[in-house]
Every structure is written in C-alpha cells, then in structure tokens.
C-alpha cells in the first residue's frame, strides 16, 4: 500500500512492554527477589517487598512460603528498558499466584488474534466452553473450567486459532468447531 509493506510475523519471541499482563513461572529466588520465566529472552524480577510489603526482612520472612519454584503467577510489567531484566509486580486486581488451571503456550504474535476485535473471540470461547481464560501478552494462557469437556474444547479452539491465525473467516471456523457436539 503506497509503496510500503506491513509485516505481521507468524512466530517469534515475546518482548515485554511496560504495563503488559504476563503469565510467569517462578524459576528461583535470591534473598531479595524471585526470578520469573516470562517466555522472553529476559527473565522477570519480582521484588520480595512487592509480596511481603515494605517491612520485608530477609532474615524473618520465608520466601518459599509465598512463592516456590514452579509456581505460576499473573503479573504486570512495571518497568522495562532493555538494559536490565524487566521488573514485575503481582500487586493489583486479578494479579498474584495462580492456584489452578492448565498452562497453555501459544506464539505471542497470535495473542491479538486469540483475543479478537474488542475481545470477541475470547468471549465466544469462554461462553461456549464455560471456562475462564487468563491471557498473558507473552503467549502463556491459563485455562480453568469445572467441565473437562469444556476445557478440552477451549484447548482445541486455541490450537485452531494458533494454527490458522493468518486465515480469513477464522471466527466462523472456531464458532463451528465450538458448536459441534463431537471433539
């Protein structure tokens, strides 16, 4: 268009941006912070004071009591400038340790397609499958549902979106798949 080309990559890594919601996995901790895998070439840093409060003491507070290796968290990127690892927080509404659900990984570039225009695609999947989906801009999602069949259908819909993100009429294909009775 007008001598220029706009390219949307089909694959690629996640580059964190300030205020992004991310799903992360605790890798380790020092006496002052946790290191969080945020599906990026950068590791997130979660300060202990963010979890314990200002009166945090490395000698009296047990960091493993709050978060241990392998725990999933919903976090927000607070500060990132490429000179050091991104600072993350779990202070805020709907942020913190994730106690239940299935972790699903997709390409971060497919997240906008999964959400859809004004959230239409994700709302259709959640309502059709009776499930809740927490989407991280880093391509990690957590799916929860009381209904195992609904959970499977939601996973299939997400797989379909990831495979067919570049195809026209994807919404109709997902709707048809969700409405079908068989898996």
PDB file of C-alpha atoms in Angstrom:
ATOM      1  CA  UNK A   1       0.000   0.000   0.000  1.00  0.00           C
ATOM      2  CA  UNK A   2       1.538   3.344  -1.090  1.00  0.00           C
ATOM      3  CA  UNK A   3       4.928   1.701  -1.693  1.00  0.00           C
ATOM      4  CA  UNK A   4       5.161   0.297   1.840  1.00  0.00           C
ATOM      5  CA  UNK A   5       4.671  -3.159   3.273  1.00  0.00           C
ATOM      6  CA  UNK A   6       3.333  -4.094   6.701  1.00  0.00           C
ATOM      7  CA  UNK A   7       4.569  -7.442   8.011  1.00  0.00           C
ATOM      8  CA  UNK A   8       2.934  -9.385  10.818  1.00  0.00           C
ATOM      9  CA  UNK A   9       5.262 -12.181  11.937  1.00  0.00           C
ATOM     10  CA  UNK A  10       3.750 -15.645  12.322  1.00  0.00           C
ATOM     11  CA  UNK A  11       6.226 -16.672  15.006  1.00  0.00           C
ATOM     12  CA  UNK A  12       8.682 -15.024  17.336  1.00  0.00           C
ATOM     13  CA  UNK A  13       9.515 -14.355  20.930  1.00  0.00           C
ATOM     14  CA  UNK A  14       7.938 -12.043  23.431  1.00  0.00           C
ATOM     15  CA  UNK A  15       9.484  -8.630  24.058  1.00  0.00           C
ATOM     16  CA  UNK A  16       7.996  -7.230  27.268  1.00  0.00           C
ATOM     17  CA  UNK A  17       6.465  -3.763  27.320  1.00  0.00           C
ATOM     18  CA  UNK A  18       5.558  -1.660  30.347  1.00  0.00           C
ATOM     19  CA  UNK A  19       2.077  -2.495  31.668  1.00  0.00           C
ATOM     20  CA  UNK A  20       1.840  -5.856  29.825  1.00  0.00           C
ATOM     21  CA  UNK A  21      -0.063  -8.578  31.664  1.00  0.00           C
ATOM     22  CA  UNK A  22       2.093 -11.726  31.632  1.00  0.00           C
ATOM     23  CA  UNK A  23       1.804 -15.235  32.976  1.00  0.00           C
ATOM     24  CA  UNK A  24       5.100 -16.286  34.555  1.00  0.00           C
ATOM     25  CA  UNK A  25       6.663 -19.281  36.238  1.00  0.00           C
ATOM     26  CA  UNK A  26       8.920 -18.945  39.286  1.00  0.00           C
ATOM     27  CA  UNK A  27      12.421 -20.180  38.406  1.00  0.00           C
ATOM     28  CA  UNK A  28      14.336 -19.320  41.585  1.00  0.00           C
ATOM     29  CA  UNK A  29      14.806 -16.704  44.281  1.00  0.00           C
ATOM     30  CA  UNK A  30      17.559 -14.764  45.989  1.00  0.00           C
ATOM     31  CA  UNK A  31      17.205 -13.122  49.401  1.00  0.00           C
ATOM     32  CA  UNK A  32      15.581 -10.043  47.811  1.00  0.00           C
ATOM     33  CA  UNK A  33      13.617 -11.206  44.753  1.00  0.00           C
ATOM     34  CA  UNK A  34      12.188 -14.033  42.677  1.00  0.00           C
ATOM     35  CA  UNK A  35      13.322 -14.734  39.126  1.00  0.00           C
ATOM     36  CA  UNK A  36      10.338 -15.320  36.843  1.00  0.00           C
ATOM     37  CA  UNK A  37      10.266 -17.034  33.437  1.00  0.00           C
ATOM     38  CA  UNK A  38       8.058 -14.750  31.325  1.00  0.00           C
ATOM     39  CA  UNK A  39       8.559 -16.531  27.968  1.00  0.00           C
ATOM     40  CA  UNK A  40      11.095 -13.983  26.787  1.00  0.00           C
ATOM     41  CA  UNK A  41      14.835 -13.715  26.344  1.00  0.00           C
ATOM     42  CA  UNK A  42      14.589 -11.615  29.541  1.00  0.00           C
ATOM     43  CA  UNK A  43      13.689 -13.011  32.973  1.00  0.00           C
ATOM     44  CA  UNK A  44      11.256 -11.057  35.134  1.00  0.00           C
ATOM     45  CA  UNK A  45      12.359  -9.857  38.567  1.00  0.00           C
ATOM     46  CA  UNK A  46       9.712  -9.833  41.319  1.00  0.00           C
ATOM     47  CA  UNK A  47      10.969  -7.980  44.422  1.00  0.00           C
ATOM     48  CA  UNK A  48      10.207  -9.593  47.795  1.00  0.00           C
ATOM     49  CA  UNK A  49       8.948  -6.225  49.061  1.00  0.00           C
ATOM     50  CA  UNK A  50       6.210  -6.394  46.401  1.00  0.00           C
ATOM     51  CA  UNK A  51       4.864  -9.569  48.031  1.00  0.00           C
ATOM     52  CA  UNK A  52       5.658  -9.046  51.726  1.00  0.00           C
ATOM     53  CA  UNK A  53       5.306  -5.259  51.911  1.00  0.00           C
ATOM     54  CA  UNK A  54       7.762  -2.571  52.927  1.00  0.00           C
ATOM     55  CA  UNK A  55       8.678  -4.211  56.217  1.00  0.00           C
ATOM     56  CA  UNK A  56      10.140  -7.276  54.439  1.00  0.00           C
ATOM     57  CA  UNK A  57      13.076  -8.835  56.269  1.00  0.00           C
ATOM     58  CA  UNK A  58      15.205 -11.487  54.569  1.00  0.00           C
ATOM     59  CA  UNK A  59      16.022 -12.987  57.970  1.00  0.00           C
ATOM     60  CA  UNK A  60      12.461 -13.415  59.265  1.00  0.00           C
ATOM     61  CA  UNK A  61      10.252 -13.826  56.152  1.00  0.00           C
ATOM     62  CA  UNK A  62      10.221 -17.185  54.325  1.00  0.00           C
ATOM     63  CA  UNK A  63      10.087 -16.545  50.578  1.00  0.00           C
ATOM     64  CA  UNK A  64       9.168 -20.178  49.817  1.00  0.00           C
ATOM     65  CA  UNK A  65       6.040 -19.790  51.961  1.00  0.00           C
ATOM     66  CA  UNK A  66       4.712 -17.263  49.419  1.00  0.00           C
ATOM     67  CA  UNK A  67       6.094 -18.485  46.082  1.00  0.00           C
ATOM     68  CA  UNK A  68       8.207 -21.535  45.300  1.00  0.00           C
ATOM     69  CA  UNK A  69       9.899 -22.882  42.199  1.00  0.00           C
ATOM     70  CA  UNK A  70       7.353 -23.892  39.555  1.00  0.00           C
ATOM     71  CA  UNK A  71       4.502 -21.680  40.834  1.00  0.00           C
ATOM     72  CA  UNK A  72       2.559 -19.772  38.184  1.00  0.00           C
ATOM     73  CA  UNK A  73       1.747 -16.093  38.633  1.00  0.00           C
ATOM     74  CA  UNK A  74      -0.254 -13.456  36.809  1.00  0.00           C
ATOM     75  CA  UNK A  75       1.924 -10.349  36.830  1.00  0.00           C
ATOM     76  CA  UNK A  76       2.246  -6.945  35.233  1.00  0.00           C
ATOM     77  CA  UNK A  77       5.444  -5.493  33.753  1.00  0.00           C
ATOM     78  CA  UNK A  78       6.238  -2.389  35.815  1.00  0.00           C
ATOM     79  CA  UNK A  79       9.466  -1.233  34.247  1.00  0.00           C
ATOM     80  CA  UNK A  80      11.498  -2.443  31.290  1.00  0.00           C
ATOM     81  CA  UNK A  81      14.204  -0.620  29.358  1.00  0.00           C
ATOM     82  CA  UNK A  82      16.382  -3.405  27.801  1.00  0.00           C
ATOM     83  CA  UNK A  83      19.390  -2.507  29.995  1.00  0.00           C
ATOM     84  CA  UNK A  84      18.227  -4.802  32.794  1.00  0.00           C
ATOM     85  CA  UNK A  85      15.629  -7.532  33.305  1.00  0.00           C
ATOM     86  CA  UNK A  86      12.002  -6.376  33.479  1.00  0.00           C
ATOM     87  CA  UNK A  87      10.586  -5.565  36.891  1.00  0.00           C
ATOM     88  CA  UNK A  88       7.220  -7.281  37.512  1.00  0.00           C
ATOM     89  CA  UNK A  89       4.533  -6.859  40.152  1.00  0.00           C
ATOM     90  CA  UNK A  90       1.749  -9.061  41.455  1.00  0.00           C
ATOM     91  CA  UNK A  91       0.120  -6.159  43.326  1.00  0.00           C
ATOM     92  CA  UNK A  92      -3.147  -5.339  41.641  1.00  0.00           C
ATOM     93  CA  UNK A  93      -6.539  -6.681  40.760  1.00  0.00           C
ATOM     94  CA  UNK A  94      -6.524 -10.223  39.373  1.00  0.00           C
ATOM     95  CA  UNK A  95      -2.738 -10.497  39.788  1.00  0.00           C
ATOM     96  CA  UNK A  96      -0.883 -12.940  42.017  1.00  0.00           C
ATOM     97  CA  UNK A  97      -0.294 -16.643  42.404  1.00  0.00           C
ATOM     98  CA  UNK A  98      -2.372 -18.862  40.123  1.00  0.00           C
ATOM     99  CA  UNK A  99      -3.640 -21.813  42.153  1.00  0.00           C
ATOM    100  CA  UNK A 100      -5.454 -23.829  39.490  1.00  0.00           C
ATOM    101  CA  UNK A 101      -5.807 -24.221  35.758  1.00  0.00           C
ATOM    102  CA  UNK A 102      -3.964 -25.578  32.756  1.00  0.00           C
ATOM    103  CA  UNK A 103      -0.993 -23.698  31.293  1.00  0.00           C
ATOM    104  CA  UNK A 104      -1.210 -23.388  27.502  1.00  0.00           C
ATOM    105  CA  UNK A 105       1.539 -21.827  25.405  1.00  0.00           C
ATOM    106  CA  UNK A 106       0.995 -20.092  22.066  1.00  0.00           C
ATOM    107  CA  UNK A 107       3.110 -17.764  19.979  1.00  0.00           C
ATOM    108  CA  UNK A 108       2.964 -14.244  21.490  1.00  0.00           C
ATOM    109  CA  UNK A 109       2.252 -12.945  17.971  1.00  0.00           C
ATOM    110  CA  UNK A 110      -1.059 -14.864  17.935  1.00  0.00           C
ATOM    111  CA  UNK A 111      -2.397 -13.305  21.168  1.00  0.00           C
ATOM    112  CA  UNK A 112      -4.237 -10.419  19.404  1.00  0.00           C
ATOM    113  CA  UNK A 113      -5.966 -12.942  17.101  1.00  0.00           C
ATOM    114  CA  UNK A 114      -6.979 -15.050  20.108  1.00  0.00           C
ATOM    115  CA  UNK A 115      -8.469 -12.009  21.845  1.00  0.00           C
ATOM    116  CA  UNK A 116     -10.241 -10.800  18.692  1.00  0.00           C
ATOM    117  CA  UNK A 117     -11.784  -7.421  17.989  1.00  0.00           C
ATOM    118  CA  UNK A 118     -12.926  -5.891  21.292  1.00  0.00           C
ATOM    119  CA  UNK A 119     -12.457  -9.305  22.955  1.00  0.00           C
ATOM    120  CA  UNK A 120     -14.993 -11.038  20.716  1.00  0.00           C
ATOM    121  CA  UNK A 121     -13.032 -14.258  20.046  1.00  0.00           C
ATOM    122  CA  UNK A 122     -12.026 -14.948  23.646  1.00  0.00           C
ATOM    123  CA  UNK A 123     -15.552 -14.153  24.910  1.00  0.00           C
ATOM    124  CA  UNK A 124     -17.025 -16.595  22.394  1.00  0.00           C
ATOM    125  CA  UNK A 125     -14.635 -19.358  23.528  1.00  0.00           C
ATOM    126  CA  UNK A 126     -15.234 -18.700  27.240  1.00  0.00           C
ATOM    127  CA  UNK A 127     -19.033 -18.614  26.939  1.00  0.00           C
ATOM    128  CA  UNK A 128     -19.235 -21.659  24.616  1.00  0.00           C
ATOM    129  CA  UNK A 129     -16.983 -23.810  26.811  1.00  0.00           C
ATOM    130  CA  UNK A 130     -17.968 -22.467  30.250  1.00  0.00           C
ATOM    131  CA  UNK A 131     -14.308 -21.780  31.020  1.00  0.00           C
ATOM    132  CA  UNK A 132     -12.179 -18.883  32.214  1.00  0.00           C
ATOM    133  CA  UNK A 133      -9.061 -17.963  30.268  1.00  0.00           C
ATOM    134  CA  UNK A 134      -6.331 -15.670  31.594  1.00  0.00           C
ATOM    135  CA  UNK A 135      -4.236 -14.417  28.691  1.00  0.00           C
ATOM    136  CA  UNK A 136      -0.703 -13.141  29.098  1.00  0.00           C
ATOM    137  CA  UNK A 137       0.658 -10.898  26.358  1.00  0.00           C
ATOM    138  CA  UNK A 138       3.720 -13.170  26.486  1.00  0.00           C
ATOM    139  CA  UNK A 139       1.759 -16.047  24.880  1.00  0.00           C
ATOM    140  CA  UNK A 140       1.112 -18.029  28.056  1.00  0.00           C
ATOM    141  CA  UNK A 141      -2.522 -18.681  28.992  1.00  0.00           C
ATOM    142  CA  UNK A 142      -4.186 -20.342  31.954  1.00  0.00           C
ATOM    143  CA  UNK A 143      -7.453 -22.189  31.297  1.00  0.00           C
ATOM    144  CA  UNK A 144      -9.840 -23.126  34.102  1.00  0.00           C
ATOM    145  CA  UNK A 145     -13.151 -24.945  33.893  1.00  0.00           C
ATOM    146  CA  UNK A 146     -15.323 -27.139  36.088  1.00  0.00           C
ATOM    147  CA  UNK A 147     -16.278 -29.075  32.950  1.00  0.00           C
ATOM    148  CA  UNK A 148     -13.479 -31.280  31.495  1.00  0.00           C
ATOM    149  CA  UNK A 149     -15.245 -31.377  28.091  1.00  0.00           C
ATOM    150  CA  UNK A 150     -15.431 -27.574  28.036  1.00  0.00           C
ATOM    151  CA  UNK A 151     -11.757 -27.362  28.938  1.00  0.00           C
ATOM    152  CA  UNK A 152     -10.833 -29.689  26.059  1.00  0.00           C
ATOM    153  CA  UNK A 153     -12.985 -27.718  23.611  1.00  0.00           C
ATOM    154  CA  UNK A 154     -11.365 -24.458  24.728  1.00  0.00           C
ATOM    155  CA  UNK A 155      -7.917 -26.013  24.204  1.00  0.00           C
ATOM    156  CA  UNK A 156      -8.902 -27.213  20.726  1.00  0.00           C
ATOM    157  CA  UNK A 157     -10.224 -23.743  19.847  1.00  0.00           C
ATOM    158  CA  UNK A 158      -6.965 -22.131  20.976  1.00  0.00           C
ATOM    159  CA  UNK A 159      -4.935 -24.676  18.953  1.00  0.00           C
ATOM    160  CA  UNK A 160      -7.089 -23.935  15.895  1.00  0.00           C
ATOM    161  CA  UNK A 161      -6.535 -20.187  16.303  1.00  0.00           C
ATOM    162  CA  UNK A 162      -2.791 -20.647  16.652  1.00  0.00           C
ATOM    163  CA  UNK A 163      -2.593 -22.828  13.528  1.00  0.00           C
ATOM    164  CA  UNK A 164      -4.966 -20.725  11.421  1.00  0.00           C
ATOM    165  CA  UNK A 165      -4.328 -17.180  12.730  1.00  0.00           C
ATOM    166  CA  UNK A 166      -3.496 -15.905   9.238  1.00  0.00           C
ATOM    167  CA  UNK A 167      -6.642 -17.315   7.574  1.00  0.00           C
ATOM    168  CA  UNK A 168      -9.764 -15.303   6.766  1.00  0.00           C
ATOM    169  CA  UNK A 169     -13.102 -16.372   8.341  1.00  0.00           C
ATOM    170  CA  UNK A 170     -11.320 -17.838  11.365  1.00  0.00           C
ATOM    171  CA  UNK A 171     -14.109 -16.689  13.698  1.00  0.00           C
ATOM    172  CA  UNK A 172     -16.637 -18.758  11.708  1.00  0.00           C
ATOM    173  CA  UNK A 173     -14.370 -21.835  11.822  1.00  0.00           C
ATOM    174  CA  UNK A 174     -13.922 -21.526  15.598  1.00  0.00           C
ATOM    175  CA  UNK A 175     -17.666 -20.968  16.122  1.00  0.00           C
ATOM    176  CA  UNK A 176     -18.481 -24.047  14.011  1.00  0.00           C
ATOM    177  CA  UNK A 177     -15.949 -26.152  15.940  1.00  0.00           C
ATOM    178  CA  UNK A 178     -17.297 -24.966  19.314  1.00  0.00           C
ATOM    179  CA  UNK A 179     -20.907 -25.687  18.314  1.00  0.00           C
ATOM    180  CA  UNK A 180     -20.156 -29.214  17.105  1.00  0.00           C
ATOM    181  CA  UNK A 181     -21.052 -31.895  19.634  1.00  0.00           C
ATOM    182  CA  UNK A 182     -18.064 -34.170  18.981  1.00  0.00           C
ATOM    183  CA  UNK A 183     -14.455 -33.469  19.922  1.00  0.00           C
TER     184      UNK A 183
END
